[in-house]
Amino acid sequence: MTFSSLGLSAPILKAVAEEGYETPSPIQSKAIPAVLEGRDVMAAAQTGTGKTAGFTLPILELLSRGTRVGANEVRTLILTPTRELAAQVGDNVLSYSRHLPLSSAVVYGGVKVNPQMMRMRRGADILVATPGRLLDLYNQHAIRFNKLEILVLDEADRMLDMGFIHDIKRILAILPKQRQTLMFSATFSDQIRTLAKGLVNDPVEISVSPRNTTAQTVTQWISPVDKKQKPALLAHLIKHHQWEQVLVFSRTKHGANKLSRYLDDKGITSAAIHGNKSQGARTKALADFKSGDVRVLVATDIAARGLDIDQLPQVVNFDLPNVAEDYVHRIGRTGRAGATGQAVSLICADEVELLSAIEQLIKQTLERKEVHGFTPVNELPETGYDPNRRPKKIKKPKQPKTEYQGGHRAGGNKPHKKPGSTGSSGRQTSPGAKQRSRKPRVSPVKAGTR
Ligand code: AMP
C-alpha cells in the first residue's frame, strides 16, 4: 500500500514524502480511508504507531476541500491531555500542512493566555488544545465552535486518568452535534467505551495492536535489586552499557528530583521533568535531552505522557508504576515506528505484586538479569505470567492526578480565569523543535501567523 492509493492529494503527499515516510503504517492505512469517507472512528492505538498522521492527513484533505475559516472560528478541534502532546501534535499538523493554505494553532495552559486570544482572532482551520485552556478561551469568547466540522480526542484514556472527564463533558456540550468525531486511545477500558457511546456515531473500530500488549520491537528485562541500591545500579547500568539517551521513570516528583541530583553527582548529566516544573523548565529539559546535552531525563508518568522522542533507545523504570497499564504506556516511549528499544525495570522485593500484575497484563514473564555486585539482600520472590489467573486490579494511585493538576492548573488552565492571570512565560515553543532540526520546522505560534 502507498500513501497515494489512500486518496490524499498532491500537497499532502509531498509533505509526507518530505517527512521520509514511505509506506503508511497499519493505523494509517485503516484510519485514512475511514476519515475521508466522513465516518466516525474509534481507534485503539498507542503512541508510536503513527496515529497522529493517521488522523491529521485525512483531516487536512477534508479541510482543504471546504471553505476558509472566519474570525475566532475553528473547523477541527484536536484535544490532547498534556501540553507536550499538544505541542507535538501541533508540530505534526504544521509539517503535514506545509503545502496547503490551511492555518493551525496550539493552545495549552501554563503560558500566557493573551497571545493565544490574539491568535484566535484570525480563527484556525485546526486547533490543538488541552481541555482546561480551551474552556478558558471559550469562556472569554476567544473561540467559536459554530463552524466546527471535526473533533479528535487524542489519548482519551489518559484524559480520563488525569481527571479531565468534567472538562470533556463541558466541551462536548458546547460543540455542534453535527460533526465527525475521531477517538484515539491506547486502551479501551469500560470507562472509555461508556464515554464513546455519547460521542461517536456508528464508528469504524480500528485496533492496530492487541489490547494491552507492549510493542514488539522493545526488549524488556528486569533487574532485581534492593531499594537503596537502585540509584547506584542505575548509574552502573548507564555507564557500563554506555547508554547515551535514557528516559527514566520515577513514581514521584520528589524521587525524580533526588535521582536527577544523584546522577549529576555521578557525572551523568540529567534533568527532571514533572508537573511542579514550569512549562519553560519542562520544555528546556526535553529540548536538552533531545539534543543530547542531557543524557538522562527523569520523568513522572504524567509528565512523560506523549513525549515524542524519535527512536528512543532506552527506557528505565526506576520504580514500577502503581497501575499496570502505565507500564505499557511507559514502554511505548521506546522502540517506536519500527526502531528497536530496550526497557529495563529495577525491581525491589516490595514491588513483587506490581511486577506480577504487569506480567499478567502483558501476558509474558519478564526476563530477570541480576547485575554482579547488586544481588539483593531482600530477595525478589519468583513471579511469572499465568494464563489461568485473572488479572488483579491494583488500587489506583492518587499521586499522578494531583501532580498533574497541581502543575497544570496552577499554571492557569482553570476555566473562568481572568485574562493575563496565567503562567510565567508567554512563549509557546514546541518541545520537539530542537530535536527535529534535520527538517525545517516552525513553532506553533508561527503556525498561527500563516
Ligand atoms: P505517533 O504514533 O503519531 O506518535 O508517531 C510516531 C512516530 O512515527 C513519529 O515520530 C512519526 O513522525 C513517525 N511516523 C508516522 N507515520 C510514519 C510512517 N508512515 N512511516 C515512518 N514513520 C512514521
Coordinates of C-alpha atoms and ligand atoms in Angstrom, one line a residue:
M1 CA 0.0 0.0 0.0
T2 CA 1.2 3.6 -0.7
F3 CA 0.0 6.9 0.6
S4 CA -1.1 7.9 -2.9
S5 CA -3.5 5.0 -3.1
L6 CA -5.3 6.3 0.0
G7 CA -6.9 9.2 -1.7
L8 CA -4.7 12.0 -0.4
S9 CA -4.0 14.9 -2.7
A10 CA -0.6 16.1 -4.1
P11 CA 0.3 18.8 -1.4
I12 CA -0.2 16.3 1.4
L13 CA 1.7 13.5 -0.4
K14 CA 4.5 15.9 -1.0
A15 CA 4.7 16.8 2.7
V16 CA 4.5 13.1 3.7
A17 CA 7.4 12.3 1.3
E18 CA 9.4 15.1 2.7
E19 CA 8.9 13.6 6.2
G20 CA 10.6 10.5 4.8
Y21 CA 7.5 8.2 5.2
E22 CA 7.5 5.6 2.5
T23 CA 4.5 3.4 3.4
P24 CA 1.5 4.0 5.6
S25 CA 1.6 2.4 9.0
P26 CA -1.2 -0.1 9.8
I27 CA -3.3 2.5 11.7
Q28 CA -2.8 5.0 8.8
S29 CA -4.0 2.5 6.1
K30 CA -7.1 1.8 8.1
A31 CA -7.9 5.3 9.5
I32 CA -7.2 7.4 6.5
P33 CA -9.9 5.9 4.2
A34 CA -12.4 5.8 7.0
V35 CA -11.9 9.5 7.9
L36 CA -12.0 10.5 4.2
E37 CA -15.4 8.8 3.9
G38 CA -16.6 11.0 6.7
R39 CA -17.0 8.2 9.2
D40 CA -16.5 8.4 13.0
V41 CA -13.6 6.4 14.2
M42 CA -12.7 4.7 17.4
A43 CA -9.1 3.6 17.3
A44 CA -7.0 1.6 19.8
A45 CA -3.5 2.6 19.0
Q46 CA -0.6 3.5 21.3
T47 CA 1.8 6.3 20.7
G48 CA 4.5 5.3 18.2
T49 CA 2.1 3.7 15.7
G50 CA 1.8 6.8 13.5
K51 CA -1.7 7.6 14.8
T52 CA -1.1 11.4 14.6
A53 CA -0.6 11.2 10.8
G54 CA -3.4 8.7 10.8
F55 CA -5.9 11.3 11.7
T56 CA -4.1 14.6 10.6
L57 CA -3.6 13.6 7.0
P58 CA -7.2 12.8 6.1
I59 CA -8.4 15.8 8.2
L60 CA -6.2 18.1 6.1
E61 CA -7.6 16.5 3.0
L62 CA -11.2 17.2 4.1
L63 CA -10.5 20.7 5.3
S64 CA -8.7 21.6 2.0
R65 CA -11.9 20.9 0.2
G66 CA -14.0 23.2 2.3
T67 CA -14.3 27.0 2.9
R68 CA -11.8 29.2 4.7
V69 CA -12.2 29.8 8.4
G70 CA -13.6 33.1 9.8
A71 CA -12.6 35.1 12.9
N72 CA -12.4 33.1 16.1
E73 CA -13.7 30.1 14.3
V74 CA -12.3 26.6 14.5
R75 CA -13.0 23.8 11.9
T76 CA -11.2 21.0 13.6
L77 CA -10.5 20.6 17.3
I78 CA -7.9 18.2 18.5
L79 CA -7.9 17.7 22.3
T80 CA -4.9 16.2 24.0
P81 CA -4.3 15.5 27.7
T82 CA -0.9 17.3 28.0
R83 CA 0.9 20.4 26.8
E84 CA 3.7 18.4 25.4
L85 CA 1.5 16.2 23.4
A86 CA -0.5 19.3 22.2
A87 CA 2.8 20.9 21.0
Q88 CA 3.9 17.7 19.3
V89 CA 0.6 17.2 17.5
G90 CA 0.7 20.9 16.5
D91 CA 4.2 20.4 15.2
N92 CA 3.0 17.4 13.1
V93 CA 0.0 19.4 11.8
L94 CA 2.4 22.1 10.7
S95 CA 4.6 19.7 8.9
Y96 CA 1.9 17.9 7.1
S97 CA 0.0 21.1 6.1
R98 CA 3.1 23.0 4.9
H99 CA 1.9 22.9 1.2
L100 CA -1.7 23.8 2.0
P101 CA -3.3 27.1 2.6
L102 CA -4.6 26.0 6.0
S103 CA -3.9 27.6 9.3
S104 CA -3.3 25.9 12.7
A105 CA -2.8 26.9 16.3
V106 CA -1.9 25.3 19.5
V107 CA -3.2 26.4 22.9
Y108 CA -2.4 25.0 26.3
G109 CA -2.1 26.1 29.9
G110 CA 1.0 27.2 31.8
V111 CA 1.7 30.1 29.4
K112 CA 0.1 33.5 29.0
V113 CA -3.5 33.4 27.7
N114 CA -3.4 36.8 25.9
P115 CA -1.2 35.8 22.9
Q116 CA -3.5 32.8 22.4
M117 CA -6.6 35.1 22.5
M118 CA -4.9 37.4 19.9
R119 CA -4.1 34.4 17.7
M120 CA -7.6 33.1 17.8
R121 CA -9.0 36.3 16.4
R122 CA -7.9 35.0 13.0
G123 CA -9.6 31.7 13.5
A124 CA -7.8 28.4 12.9
D125 CA -8.6 25.5 10.5
I126 CA -7.1 23.2 13.1
L127 CA -6.8 24.0 16.8
V128 CA -4.8 21.7 19.0
A129 CA -5.7 22.2 22.7
T130 CA -5.6 20.9 26.2
P131 CA -9.1 20.9 27.8
G132 CA -8.7 23.5 30.6
R133 CA -7.1 26.2 28.5
L134 CA -9.7 25.6 25.7
L135 CA -12.5 26.2 28.1
D136 CA -10.7 29.2 29.4
L137 CA -10.5 30.7 26.0
Y138 CA -14.1 29.8 25.1
N139 CA -15.4 31.4 28.3
Q140 CA -13.6 34.6 27.3
H141 CA -15.3 34.4 23.8
A142 CA -12.0 33.9 22.0
I143 CA -13.2 30.7 20.3
R144 CA -16.5 30.0 18.4
F145 CA -17.5 26.4 17.5
N146 CA -20.4 27.1 15.2
K147 CA -18.2 26.1 12.2
L148 CA -16.7 23.0 13.8
E149 CA -16.6 20.1 11.5
I150 CA -14.3 17.6 13.2
L151 CA -13.4 16.7 16.8
V152 CA -10.4 14.5 17.7
L153 CA -9.9 13.1 21.2
D154 CA -6.3 12.0 21.3
E155 CA -5.2 9.7 24.1
A156 CA -8.7 9.7 25.5
D157 CA -7.8 7.1 28.2
R158 CA -5.1 9.4 29.6
M159 CA -7.5 12.3 29.6
L160 CA -9.9 10.3 31.8
D161 CA -6.9 9.1 34.0
M162 CA -6.0 12.7 34.5
G163 CA -9.5 13.6 35.7
F164 CA -10.5 15.6 32.6
I165 CA -13.9 13.9 32.3
H166 CA -15.8 17.0 33.5
D167 CA -13.9 19.3 31.2
I168 CA -14.5 17.0 28.3
K169 CA -18.2 16.9 29.1
R170 CA -18.3 20.7 29.2
I171 CA -16.5 20.9 25.9
L172 CA -18.9 18.3 24.3
A173 CA -21.8 20.4 25.4
I174 CA -20.7 23.4 23.5
L175 CA -19.8 21.7 20.3
P176 CA -22.2 21.2 17.4
K177 CA -23.9 17.8 17.5
Q178 CA -23.5 17.5 13.7
R179 CA -19.8 16.7 13.3
Q180 CA -17.3 14.0 12.6
T181 CA -15.6 12.5 15.7
L182 CA -12.4 10.6 16.0
M183 CA -11.4 9.0 19.2
F184 CA -7.9 7.6 19.8
S185 CA -6.9 5.7 23.0
A186 CA -4.0 3.4 23.9
T187 CA -6.5 1.1 25.6
F188 CA -10.3 0.8 25.5
S189 CA -11.5 0.4 29.1
D190 CA -15.1 0.1 30.0
Q191 CA -15.0 3.8 31.1
I192 CA -13.7 4.8 27.7
R193 CA -16.4 2.8 26.0
T194 CA -19.1 4.5 28.1
L195 CA -17.7 7.9 27.1
A196 CA -17.5 6.8 23.5
K197 CA -21.2 5.9 23.4
G198 CA -22.3 9.5 23.7
L199 CA -19.6 10.7 21.5
V200 CA -19.2 8.7 18.3
N201 CA -21.9 7.7 15.9
D202 CA -21.6 4.2 14.2
P203 CA -17.8 4.3 14.4
V204 CA -15.3 2.4 12.3
E205 CA -13.4 0.5 15.0
I206 CA -9.7 0.1 14.4
S207 CA -7.2 -1.7 16.5
V208 CA -3.6 -2.0 15.5
S209 CA -2.1 -3.6 18.5
P210 CA -3.9 -6.1 20.7
R211 CA -5.2 -4.5 23.8
N212 CA -2.6 -4.0 26.5
T213 CA 0.3 -5.6 24.7
T214 CA 3.7 -3.9 24.5
A215 CA 5.3 -3.0 21.2
Q216 CA 7.1 -6.0 19.7
T217 CA 10.3 -4.0 19.0
V218 CA 11.0 -3.5 22.7
T219 CA 13.3 -5.8 24.5
Q220 CA 12.2 -6.0 28.2
W221 CA 14.1 -7.3 31.2
I222 CA 14.1 -6.7 34.9
S223 CA 16.9 -6.4 37.4
P224 CA 16.2 -7.5 41.0
V225 CA 17.8 -5.1 43.4
D226 CA 17.4 -3.7 47.0
K227 CA 15.6 -0.4 47.1
K228 CA 18.5 1.5 48.5
Q229 CA 20.8 0.2 45.7
K230 CA 18.6 1.4 42.9
P231 CA 20.4 4.7 42.2
A232 CA 23.8 3.1 42.2
L233 CA 22.6 0.3 39.9
L234 CA 21.1 2.8 37.5
A235 CA 24.4 4.8 37.4
H236 CA 26.2 1.5 36.9
L237 CA 24.0 0.3 34.0
I238 CA 24.2 3.7 32.2
K239 CA 28.0 3.7 32.5
H240 CA 28.5 0.0 31.8
H241 CA 26.2 -0.1 28.8
Q242 CA 27.2 3.4 27.6
W243 CA 23.5 4.3 27.3
E244 CA 23.5 7.8 25.8
Q245 CA 19.8 8.7 25.8
V246 CA 17.9 7.3 28.7
L247 CA 14.3 8.1 29.8
V248 CA 13.9 7.1 33.5
F249 CA 10.5 6.8 35.1
S250 CA 10.1 7.8 38.7
R251 CA 6.9 7.4 40.6
T252 CA 7.2 10.7 42.5
K253 CA 8.2 14.2 41.7
H254 CA 10.5 14.3 44.8
G255 CA 12.0 11.0 43.7
A256 CA 12.7 12.4 40.2
N257 CA 14.5 15.4 41.6
K258 CA 16.5 13.4 44.0
L259 CA 17.6 10.9 41.4
S260 CA 18.5 13.6 38.9
R261 CA 20.8 15.2 41.5
Y262 CA 22.3 11.8 42.3
L263 CA 23.1 11.1 38.6
D264 CA 24.6 14.6 38.2
D265 CA 26.8 13.9 41.2
K266 CA 28.0 10.7 39.5
G267 CA 28.9 12.7 36.3
I268 CA 25.9 11.6 34.4
T269 CA 24.1 14.7 33.0
S270 CA 20.4 14.6 33.8
A271 CA 17.2 16.7 34.1
A272 CA 13.9 16.0 35.9
I273 CA 10.5 16.7 34.3
H274 CA 7.3 16.7 36.2
G275 CA 4.2 18.7 37.0
N276 CA 5.8 21.0 39.5
K277 CA 8.3 22.3 36.9
S278 CA 7.3 25.4 35.0
Q279 CA 6.4 25.0 31.3
G280 CA 9.7 26.7 30.4
A281 CA 11.7 24.3 32.5
R282 CA 9.9 21.3 31.1
T283 CA 10.4 22.5 27.5
K284 CA 14.1 23.2 28.1
A285 CA 14.6 19.8 29.8
L286 CA 13.0 18.0 26.9
A287 CA 15.0 20.0 24.3
D288 CA 18.3 19.4 26.1
F289 CA 17.5 15.7 26.3
K290 CA 16.6 15.5 22.6
S291 CA 19.7 17.4 21.5
G292 CA 22.0 15.2 23.6
D293 CA 23.0 17.9 26.0
V294 CA 21.4 15.9 28.8
R295 CA 21.9 12.2 28.9
V296 CA 19.1 11.2 31.2
L297 CA 15.6 12.5 31.5
V298 CA 13.9 11.5 34.8
A299 CA 10.2 11.8 34.4
T300 CA 7.0 11.1 36.3
D301 CA 4.3 9.2 34.3
I302 CA 2.1 12.2 33.7
A303 CA 5.0 14.4 32.5
A304 CA 6.3 11.8 30.2
R305 CA 3.0 11.0 28.6
G306 CA 3.0 11.8 24.9
L307 CA 6.7 12.8 24.7
D308 CA 7.6 12.1 21.1
I309 CA 11.2 11.3 21.0
D310 CA 12.2 9.6 17.8
Q311 CA 13.8 6.2 18.2
L312 CA 14.3 6.5 22.0
P313 CA 16.7 3.6 22.6
Q314 CA 16.5 3.2 26.4
V315 CA 13.7 3.3 29.0
V316 CA 14.3 2.5 32.6
N317 CA 11.6 2.0 35.2
F318 CA 13.3 3.2 38.4
D319 CA 10.1 2.4 40.2
L320 CA 7.3 0.3 38.8
P321 CA 4.1 2.2 38.2
N322 CA 1.2 1.7 40.6
V323 CA -1.1 1.0 37.7
A324 CA -0.1 -1.9 35.5
E325 CA -1.4 -0.2 32.3
D326 CA 1.1 2.6 32.9
Y327 CA 3.9 0.1 32.3
V328 CA 2.5 -0.3 28.7
H329 CA 2.4 3.4 28.3
R330 CA 6.0 3.8 29.6
I331 CA 7.3 1.1 27.3
G332 CA 5.5 2.9 24.4
R333 CA 8.2 5.6 24.7
T334 CA 10.7 3.3 23.0
G335 CA 11.0 1.1 20.0
R336 CA 8.8 3.5 18.1
A337 CA 7.9 3.4 14.4
G338 CA 9.9 0.2 13.8
A339 CA 13.1 1.2 15.7
T340 CA 14.2 -1.2 18.4
G341 CA 14.4 -0.3 22.1
Q342 CA 15.2 -1.7 25.4
A343 CA 13.2 -1.3 28.6
V344 CA 14.7 -2.2 31.9
S345 CA 12.9 -2.2 35.3
L346 CA 14.8 -2.0 38.6
I347 CA 12.6 -4.0 41.0
C348 CA 12.9 -4.5 44.8
A349 CA 11.1 -7.0 46.9
D350 CA 8.3 -4.5 47.8
E351 CA 7.3 -4.3 44.2
V352 CA 6.6 -8.0 43.6
E353 CA 2.8 -7.6 43.4
L354 CA 3.1 -4.8 40.9
L355 CA 5.5 -6.9 38.8
S356 CA 3.1 -9.8 38.9
A357 CA 0.2 -7.6 37.8
I358 CA 2.3 -6.2 34.9
E359 CA 3.3 -9.7 33.7
Q360 CA -0.4 -10.8 33.8
L361 CA -1.4 -7.7 31.8
I362 CA 1.3 -8.0 29.1
K363 CA 0.9 -11.8 29.1
Q364 CA 4.6 -12.5 29.4
T365 CA 7.2 -13.3 32.0
L366 CA 9.9 -10.7 32.1
E367 CA 13.4 -12.0 31.9
R368 CA 15.4 -11.4 35.1
K369 CA 19.1 -10.3 34.9
E370 CA 20.8 -9.9 38.2
V371 CA 23.7 -7.5 38.0
H372 CA 27.0 -8.5 39.6
G373 CA 27.5 -6.6 42.8
F374 CA 23.8 -5.7 43.2
T375 CA 22.4 -9.0 44.3
P376 CA 19.5 -8.1 46.6
V377 CA 19.6 -9.0 50.3
N378 CA 15.8 -8.9 50.3
E379 CA 15.2 -11.5 47.6
L380 CA 12.6 -10.7 44.9
P381 CA 10.1 -13.7 45.0
E382 CA 9.5 -15.6 41.8
T383 CA 6.8 -14.3 39.5
G384 CA 5.6 -15.2 36.0
Y385 CA 2.7 -14.9 33.6
D386 CA 0.0 -17.4 34.5
P387 CA -2.6 -17.7 31.7
N388 CA -5.2 -19.2 34.2
R389 CA -5.0 -16.3 36.6
R390 CA -7.4 -13.4 36.3
P391 CA -5.6 -10.0 36.2
K392 CA -5.5 -8.5 39.7
K393 CA -6.7 -4.9 40.0
I394 CA -4.1 -2.7 41.8
K395 CA -5.5 0.3 43.6
K396 CA -5.2 3.4 41.6
P397 CA -2.7 6.0 42.9
K398 CA -3.8 9.5 43.8
Q399 CA -0.4 11.0 43.2
P400 CA -0.2 11.4 39.4
K401 CA -3.6 13.0 39.2
T402 CA -2.9 15.7 41.8
E403 CA 0.6 16.1 40.5
Y404 CA -0.6 17.0 37.1
Q405 CA -3.5 19.1 38.1
G406 CA -1.3 20.9 40.6
G407 CA 1.2 21.8 37.9
H408 CA -1.1 22.3 35.1
R409 CA -3.9 24.2 36.8
A410 CA -1.5 26.3 38.9
G411 CA -0.2 27.4 35.5
G412 CA -3.6 28.8 34.7
N413 CA -5.6 26.1 33.0
K414 CA -8.7 26.7 35.0
P415 CA -11.8 27.7 33.2
H416 CA -13.2 31.1 34.3
K417 CA -9.8 32.7 34.8
K418 CA -9.3 36.4 34.1
P419 CA -7.1 37.3 31.0
G420 CA -3.5 37.8 31.7
S421 CA -3.6 36.0 35.0
T422 CA -1.8 32.9 33.8
G423 CA 1.6 31.4 33.5
S424 CA 5.0 32.8 33.6
S425 CA 6.2 32.5 30.1
G426 CA 4.4 34.0 27.1
R427 CA 6.4 31.9 24.7
Q428 CA 4.7 29.0 23.0
T429 CA 7.5 27.0 21.7
S430 CA 7.4 23.4 20.7
P431 CA 9.3 20.9 22.8
G432 CA 10.1 19.0 19.7
A433 CA 11.6 21.9 17.7
K434 CA 15.3 21.4 18.6
Q435 CA 15.5 17.7 18.2
R436 CA 13.9 17.8 14.8
S437 CA 16.5 20.2 13.4
R438 CA 17.1 17.9 10.4
K439 CA 13.9 19.3 8.9
P440 CA 12.9 23.0 8.9
R441 CA 10.2 23.5 11.5
V442 CA 8.3 26.4 12.8
S443 CA 6.9 26.9 16.3
P444 CA 3.1 26.7 16.9
V445 CA 3.0 30.4 17.3
K446 CA 4.4 30.9 13.9
A447 CA 1.8 28.5 12.6
G448 CA -0.8 31.0 13.6
T449 CA 0.8 33.7 11.6
R450 CA 0.3 31.9 8.3
Ligands
AMP1 P1 2.8 8.8 16.6 O1 2.3 7.4 16.9 O2 1.8 9.6 15.9 O3 3.3 9.5 17.8 O4 4.0 8.7 15.6 C1 5.2 8.1 16.0 C2 6.4 8.4 15.1 O5 6.3 7.7 13.8 C3 6.5 9.9 14.8 O6 7.9 10.3 15.0 C4 6.2 10.0 13.3 O7 7.0 11.0 12.7 C5 6.6 8.6 12.8 N1 5.8 8.2 11.6 C6 4.4 8.4 11.5 N2 4.0 7.8 10.3 C7 5.1 7.2 9.7 C8 5.2 6.4 8.5 N3 4.2 6.1 7.7 N4 6.5 5.9 8.3 C9 7.5 6.2 9.1 N5 7.4 6.9 10.3 C10 6.2 7.4 10.6

